[in-house]
CSV table of C-alpha atoms in Angstrom, one decimal:
chain,number,residue,atom,x,y,z
A,619,MET,CA,-170.7,156.3,15.2
A,620,THR,CA,-166.8,155.6,14.7
A,621,ALA,CA,-165.3,154.6,11.4
A,622,THR,CA,-161.9,153.1,11.1
A,623,THR,CA,-159.2,154.0,7.7
A,624,ALA,CA,-156.2,153.1,6.6
A,625,THR,CA,-154.5,155.6,7.8
A,626,GLY,CA,-156.2,156.2,11.4
A,627,THR,CA,-159.1,155.9,13.0
A,628,ALA,CA,-161.7,159.1,13.0
A,629,THR,CA,-164.9,159.7,14.9
A,630,THR,CA,-167.8,161.4,13.1
A,631,SER,CA,-170.9,161.8,14.5
A,632,ALA,CA,-173.8,160.2,12.4
A,633,VAL,CA,-177.2,162.8,11.7
A,634,PRO,CA,-180.3,160.2,11.7
A,635,ARG,CA,-182.1,160.7,9.2
A,636,THR,CA,-186.0,160.2,9.1
A,637,ALA,CA,-187.7,157.6,7.1
A,638,GLY,CA,-188.3,157.8,3.2
A,639,GLU,CA,-185.8,161.2,3.1
A,640,PRO,CA,-183.0,160.7,1.1
A,641,ALA,CA,-179.1,160.2,1.6
A,642,PRO,CA,-176.7,163.3,0.9
A,643,ALA,CA,-175.2,162.8,-2.6
A,644,ALA,CA,-171.6,163.0,-2.5
A,645,THR,CA,-169.8,165.4,-3.2
A,646,ALA,CA,-168.2,165.6,-6.3
A,647,PRO,CA,-164.1,166.5,-6.3
A,648,ALA,CA,-162.8,170.4,-7.5
A,649,PRO,CA,-161.6,170.3,-10.9
A,650,GLY,CA,-157.9,170.8,-11.4
A,651,PRO,CA,-155.9,173.1,-13.2
A,652,ARG,CA,-156.3,172.2,-17.5
A,653,ARG,CA,-152.7,171.2,-18.3
A,654,SER,CA,-151.8,172.9,-21.8
A,655,PRO,CA,-151.6,170.3,-25.2
A,656,THR,CA,-147.8,169.5,-25.3
A,657,VAL,CA,-145.7,170.6,-28.5
A,658,PRO,CA,-143.9,167.5,-30.1
A,659,ALA,CA,-140.2,167.4,-29.9
A,660,TRP,CA,-140.5,167.6,-33.5
A,661,VAL,CA,-142.5,170.5,-34.5
A,662,TRP,CA,-139.5,173.3,-32.6
A,663,ALA,CA,-137.3,171.6,-35.0
A,664,LEU,CA,-138.6,172.1,-38.2
A,665,PRO,CA,-137.4,176.2,-38.0
A,666,PRO,CA,-133.9,175.7,-38.3
A,667,VAL,CA,-134.5,172.2,-40.3
A,668,ALA,CA,-136.1,174.9,-42.7
A,669,VAL,CA,-133.4,177.5,-42.2
A,670,LEU,CA,-131.0,174.7,-42.8
A,671,ALA,CA,-132.6,173.8,-46.2
A,672,LEU,CA,-133.0,176.5,-48.0
A,673,ALA,CA,-129.4,178.4,-46.6
A,674,PHE,CA,-127.0,174.9,-47.6
A,675,LEU,CA,-128.6,171.7,-48.5
A,676,TYR,CA,-130.7,173.5,-51.8
A,677,PRO,CA,-128.1,175.0,-53.1
A,678,LEU,CA,-126.0,172.0,-52.7
A,679,VAL,CA,-128.6,169.9,-54.2
A,680,LEU,CA,-128.5,172.2,-56.9
A,681,VAL,CA,-124.6,172.2,-57.6
A,682,VAL,CA,-125.0,168.7,-57.8
A,683,GLN,CA,-127.5,168.6,-59.8
A,684,GLN,CA,-125.6,170.5,-62.2
A,685,SER,CA,-122.6,168.2,-62.2
A,686,VAL,CA,-124.6,165.7,-63.9
A,687,THR,CA,-126.5,168.1,-66.0
A,688,PRO,CA,-124.3,167.8,-69.4
A,689,ASP,CA,-125.1,171.7,-71.4
A,690,ASP,CA,-125.9,169.9,-74.8
A,691,GLY,CA,-128.6,168.6,-72.6
A,692,GLY,CA,-129.7,164.8,-72.7
A,693,GLY,CA,-130.0,163.9,-69.1
A,694,VAL,CA,-129.2,162.9,-65.9
A,695,SER,CA,-125.0,161.9,-67.4
A,696,LEU,CA,-121.6,161.4,-65.8
A,697,ASP,CA,-120.1,162.6,-68.9
A,698,PRO,CA,-118.8,165.7,-66.8
A,699,TYR,CA,-117.0,163.8,-64.0
A,700,ALA,CA,-115.7,161.5,-67.0
A,701,ASP,CA,-114.7,164.7,-69.1
A,702,VAL,CA,-113.1,166.9,-65.8
A,703,PHE,CA,-111.3,163.7,-64.4
A,704,ALA,CA,-109.3,163.0,-67.4
A,705,SER,CA,-107.8,166.9,-67.8
A,706,GLU,CA,-104.6,167.8,-67.2
A,707,VAL,CA,-105.9,170.9,-65.6
A,708,PHE,CA,-108.2,169.0,-63.2
A,709,ARG,CA,-105.3,167.0,-61.6
A,710,GLU,CA,-102.7,169.5,-61.0
A,711,ALA,CA,-104.9,171.9,-59.4
A,712,LEU,CA,-105.9,169.1,-57.2
A,713,THR,CA,-102.4,167.8,-56.0
A,714,THR,CA,-101.3,171.4,-56.0
A,715,THR,CA,-104.1,172.0,-53.3
A,716,VAL,CA,-103.3,169.0,-51.2
A,717,TRP,CA,-99.6,170.1,-51.2
A,718,LEU,CA,-100.5,173.8,-50.1
A,719,ALA,CA,-102.7,172.6,-48.0
A,720,VAL,CA,-100.5,170.1,-46.3
A,721,GLY,CA,-97.2,172.1,-45.9
A,722,SER,CA,-99.8,175.0,-44.9
A,723,THR,CA,-100.6,172.7,-42.0
A,724,VAL,CA,-97.5,171.2,-40.8
A,725,GLY,CA,-96.0,174.7,-41.4
A,726,CYS,CA,-99.0,176.4,-38.8
A,727,LEU,CA,-98.5,173.5,-36.3
A,728,VAL,CA,-95.2,173.8,-35.9
A,729,LEU,CA,-94.8,178.1,-35.8
A,730,GLY,CA,-97.8,177.9,-33.5
A,731,PHE,CA,-96.8,175.4,-30.7
A,732,VAL,CA,-93.2,177.4,-30.7
A,733,LEU,CA,-95.1,180.2,-30.5
A,734,ALA,CA,-97.6,179.5,-28.2
A,735,LEU,CA,-94.9,177.3,-25.8
A,736,VAL,CA,-93.5,181.1,-25.8
A,737,ILE,CA,-96.2,183.2,-24.6
A,738,ALA,CA,-97.5,181.1,-22.0
A,739,PHE,CA,-94.2,179.6,-20.5
A,740,VAL,CA,-91.8,182.1,-20.8
A,741,PRO,CA,-92.2,185.7,-19.5
A,742,PHE,CA,-91.8,189.1,-21.3
A,743,PRO,CA,-93.3,192.3,-21.0
A,744,GLY,CA,-96.9,192.8,-23.0
A,745,GLY,CA,-96.9,188.6,-23.4
A,746,LYS,CA,-100.9,189.1,-22.1
A,747,ALA,CA,-101.3,192.2,-24.9
A,748,VAL,CA,-99.8,189.6,-27.9
A,749,ALA,CA,-102.0,186.2,-26.3
A,750,ARG,CA,-105.4,189.3,-26.9
A,751,PHE,CA,-103.5,190.3,-30.4
A,752,VAL,CA,-104.1,186.7,-31.6
A,753,ASP,CA,-107.9,186.6,-30.6
A,754,VAL,CA,-108.1,190.0,-32.7
A,755,PHE,CA,-105.9,188.8,-35.5
A,756,LEU,CA,-108.4,185.3,-36.3
A,757,SER,CA,-111.5,188.0,-37.2
A,758,PHE,CA,-109.2,189.6,-40.0
A,759,PRO,CA,-109.7,188.6,-43.6
A,760,SER,CA,-107.2,187.0,-45.6
A,761,PHE,CA,-106.5,189.1,-48.6
A,762,LEU,CA,-105.8,191.5,-45.4
A,763,ILE,CA,-102.7,189.6,-44.8
A,764,THR,CA,-101.8,189.2,-48.0
A,765,LEU,CA,-101.9,192.6,-49.0
A,766,ALA,CA,-99.8,193.2,-46.6
A,767,LEU,CA,-97.1,190.8,-47.8
A,768,LEU,CA,-97.1,192.3,-50.8
A,769,PHE,CA,-95.7,195.5,-49.2
A,770,ILE,CA,-93.4,193.7,-47.5
A,771,TYR,CA,-91.6,191.1,-50.1
A,772,GLY,CA,-94.0,192.3,-53.6
A,773,SER,CA,-91.7,193.9,-56.3
A,774,VAL,CA,-92.2,197.2,-55.7
A,775,GLY,CA,-92.3,196.7,-51.8
A,776,MET,CA,-90.5,198.3,-49.2
A,777,ALA,CA,-87.8,194.9,-48.8
A,778,ASN,CA,-87.2,195.2,-52.9
A,779,GLY,CA,-87.0,198.6,-52.6
A,780,LEU,CA,-84.5,198.7,-50.0
A,781,TRP,CA,-82.4,196.2,-52.0
A,782,THR,CA,-82.5,199.0,-54.7
A,783,ASP,CA,-81.5,201.9,-52.5
A,784,VAL,CA,-78.6,199.9,-51.2
A,785,THR,CA,-77.3,198.3,-54.0
A,786,GLY,CA,-78.2,200.9,-57.2
A,787,ALA,CA,-80.0,197.6,-58.7
A,788,ALA,CA,-82.6,197.7,-61.1
A,789,ASP,CA,-84.8,195.2,-59.8
A,790,GLY,CA,-85.1,193.7,-56.0
A,791,PRO,CA,-84.2,189.7,-54.9
A,792,PHE,CA,-88.1,189.1,-53.6
A,793,ASP,CA,-90.2,187.9,-56.7
A,794,PHE,CA,-91.8,184.5,-54.9
A,795,LEU,CA,-95.2,186.1,-54.1
A,796,THR,CA,-96.5,185.4,-57.1
A,797,THR,CA,-95.3,181.2,-57.2
A,798,PRO,CA,-96.4,178.4,-54.8
A,799,TRP,CA,-93.9,179.3,-51.6
A,800,GLY,CA,-95.3,182.9,-51.8
A,801,VAL,CA,-98.9,181.0,-51.3
A,802,LEU,CA,-97.8,178.9,-48.8
A,803,LEU,CA,-96.3,181.4,-46.7
A,804,ALA,CA,-99.4,183.7,-46.8
A,805,GLU,CA,-101.1,180.4,-45.6
A,806,ILE,CA,-99.3,180.2,-42.4
A,807,THR,CA,-98.7,183.6,-41.8
A,808,TYR,CA,-102.1,184.1,-41.9
A,809,PHE,CA,-103.5,180.4,-40.3
A,810,THR,CA,-101.0,180.3,-37.7
A,811,PRO,CA,-103.1,181.8,-34.9
A,812,PHE,CA,-106.4,179.6,-35.8
A,813,VAL,CA,-103.5,177.0,-34.1
A,814,MET,CA,-102.3,178.8,-31.3
A,815,ARG,CA,-106.1,180.3,-30.1
A,816,PRO,CA,-106.8,176.3,-28.7
A,817,LEU,CA,-102.9,175.7,-27.3
A,818,LEU,CA,-103.3,178.4,-25.3
A,819,ALA,CA,-105.9,177.8,-23.8
A,820,ALA,CA,-104.7,174.4,-23.5
A,821,PHE,CA,-101.8,175.9,-22.3
A,822,SER,CA,-104.1,177.9,-19.2
A,823,GLN,CA,-105.6,174.4,-18.0
A,824,LEU,CA,-102.0,172.8,-17.1
A,825,ASP,CA,-100.7,172.1,-13.6
A,826,THR,CA,-97.7,174.2,-13.5
A,827,GLY,CA,-96.6,172.1,-10.4
A,828,GLN,CA,-96.1,168.9,-13.2
A,829,LEU,CA,-92.9,171.5,-14.9
A,830,GLU,CA,-91.8,172.1,-11.5
A,831,VAL,CA,-91.7,168.6,-10.4
A,832,ALA,CA,-90.3,167.8,-13.7
A,833,SER,CA,-87.8,170.2,-13.1
A,834,SER,CA,-86.4,170.0,-10.2
A,835,LEU,CA,-86.2,165.7,-10.9
A,836,GLY,CA,-83.9,166.6,-13.8
A,837,ALA,CA,-85.5,166.9,-16.7
A,838,GLY,CA,-84.5,169.7,-19.5
A,839,PRO,CA,-86.7,172.1,-21.2
A,840,VAL,CA,-87.0,169.9,-24.2
A,841,ARG,CA,-87.9,166.6,-22.3
A,842,ILE,CA,-90.5,168.7,-20.6
A,843,ILE,CA,-91.6,170.1,-23.6
A,844,ARG,CA,-91.7,166.3,-25.0
A,845,GLN,CA,-92.8,164.3,-22.0
A,846,VAL,CA,-95.1,166.7,-19.5
A,847,ILE,CA,-96.8,169.2,-22.4
A,848,LEU,CA,-96.7,167.6,-25.8
A,849,PRO,CA,-99.2,165.0,-24.6
A,850,GLU,CA,-101.9,168.0,-23.0
A,851,ALA,CA,-101.1,169.7,-26.6
A,852,LEU,CA,-102.0,167.2,-28.8
A,853,PRO,CA,-105.9,167.6,-28.4
A,854,ALA,CA,-105.9,171.0,-29.5
A,855,LEU,CA,-103.1,170.5,-32.0
A,856,ALA,CA,-105.6,167.8,-33.9
A,857,ALA,CA,-108.4,170.3,-33.3
A,858,GLY,CA,-106.5,173.5,-34.4
A,859,GLY,CA,-104.1,171.9,-37.1
A,860,SER,CA,-107.7,169.9,-38.7
A,861,LEU,CA,-109.9,172.8,-39.3
A,862,VAL,CA,-106.9,174.4,-40.3
A,863,LEU,CA,-106.2,172.0,-43.7
A,864,VAL,CA,-109.9,172.8,-44.3
A,865,MET,CA,-109.7,175.9,-44.6
A,866,CYS,CA,-106.8,175.6,-46.8
A,867,LEU,CA,-108.3,173.5,-49.1
A,868,ASN,CA,-111.2,175.8,-49.6
A,869,GLU,CA,-108.9,179.3,-49.8
A,870,PHE,CA,-109.9,181.4,-52.5
A,871,GLY,CA,-108.7,184.8,-51.4
A,872,ILE,CA,-105.1,184.5,-50.8
A,873,VAL,CA,-104.1,182.9,-54.1
A,874,LEU,CA,-106.5,185.1,-55.9
A,875,PHE,CA,-104.7,188.4,-54.2
A,876,THR,CA,-100.8,186.9,-54.6
A,877,GLY,CA,-101.6,186.9,-58.1
A,878,ALA,CA,-99.8,183.6,-58.7
A,879,LYS,CA,-101.6,183.1,-62.0
A,880,ASP,CA,-99.3,179.7,-62.6
A,881,VAL,CA,-101.1,178.8,-58.8
A,882,THR,CA,-104.1,176.7,-59.9
A,883,THR,CA,-106.3,175.2,-56.8
A,884,LEU,CA,-109.7,173.6,-57.1
A,885,PRO,CA,-111.1,177.0,-55.4
A,886,MET,CA,-110.0,179.0,-57.8
A,887,LEU,CA,-110.5,176.4,-60.9
A,888,VAL,CA,-114.0,176.9,-59.9
A,889,TYR,CA,-113.9,180.5,-60.7
A,890,SER,CA,-112.1,179.7,-63.7
A,891,LYS,CA,-114.8,177.2,-65.0
A,892,ALA,CA,-117.7,178.8,-64.3
A,893,ILE,CA,-116.6,182.6,-64.0
A,894,LEU,CA,-113.6,182.5,-67.1
A,895,GLU,CA,-115.6,179.7,-69.3
A,896,SER,CA,-118.9,180.0,-68.3
A,897,ASP,CA,-118.5,175.7,-68.0
A,898,TYR,CA,-121.5,175.4,-64.9
A,899,PRO,CA,-121.1,171.2,-65.3
A,900,ALA,CA,-117.4,170.9,-65.1
A,901,ALA,CA,-117.1,174.2,-62.7
A,902,CYS,CA,-119.8,172.0,-60.0
A,903,VAL,CA,-118.1,168.7,-61.0
A,904,VAL,CA,-114.8,170.2,-59.7
A,905,ALA,CA,-117.0,172.1,-56.8
A,906,VAL,CA,-118.4,168.4,-55.5
A,907,VAL,CA,-115.0,166.8,-55.4
A,908,ASN,CA,-113.7,169.8,-53.2
A,909,ILE,CA,-116.9,169.2,-51.0
A,910,ALA,CA,-116.2,165.5,-51.0
A,911,ILE,CA,-112.8,166.2,-49.3
A,912,SER,CA,-113.2,169.0,-47.2
A,913,VAL,CA,-116.2,166.5,-45.5
A,914,GLY,CA,-114.6,163.2,-45.3
A,915,LEU,CA,-111.4,165.5,-44.3
A,916,TYR,CA,-113.7,166.4,-41.0
A,917,SER,CA,-115.2,162.9,-40.5
A,918,LEU,CA,-111.6,161.6,-40.3
A,919,TYR,CA,-110.7,164.2,-37.9
A,920,ARG,CA,-114.1,162.9,-35.7
A,921,VAL,CA,-113.0,159.7,-36.0
A,922,VAL,CA,-108.8,160.1,-34.7
A,923,SER,CA,-110.5,162.7,-31.8
A,924,ARG,CA,-113.0,160.6,-30.4
A,925,ARG,CA,-110.4,157.5,-30.1
A,926,ALA,CA,-107.9,159.9,-28.4
A,927,GLY,CA,-110.8,161.5,-26.2
A,928,ALA,CA,-110.3,164.5,-27.5
């Protein structure tokens, strides 16, 4: 007997059956391997979300809750915000924080861009070692740089000691570390490598052939920097500058270790309200304002970098 199938023709021999003999039962397919049930994606997201909630969101909620809870009770109230915003100390701290952060960021951008240019494009002995030192410098704590400046420019530092030894004067001329300018110098010194690191990474990917072509066409160094190097460095400058701006807004150690008692920033005001005055609602209000400014600046940076294609 010949059976025709869709895939071809196969010849099978039919076995004759006697009358009353039952037909052979169809062979059941062999069972396949059992599949393990898949775990939903949201289950894997639970552990990191729980850690994030406990480590960050919960303390943040407590700070916001305390900022709307006056010490005299009475439930939720915006009186702490009204009291803090009406105080002259808060307005001065906000102004000082903003201009120090902006000034430090501008100084870091200018100094970091110049130093990165020298390290990347000016060959000199030890250039690679200097570039590696920039990476190591990023791990230094901020108070260490401040202490180094105090050893050099402090009232009993090396610079004043050398001046008094040479001139015989009782005091040296360097007495600016306890002023806003001293804080500005310390922040620029400490945060400049945070601008240099992305710039050096961007310069390492720059095609040197473009520089050679521009030079062969008669372009001077200033024009090459302005028209060839600077456009390639803009995303790195934006990334480094935004990072420095946010970090300067929240810097506490530099202001504290310089001993600048007349320089009050928002983080210093939080410390003063919470530790020295035990005014926790006011301290939480200032902290909420500081967080809001930082998050707003970061969001603005993300929008600008997305439009610039960084």
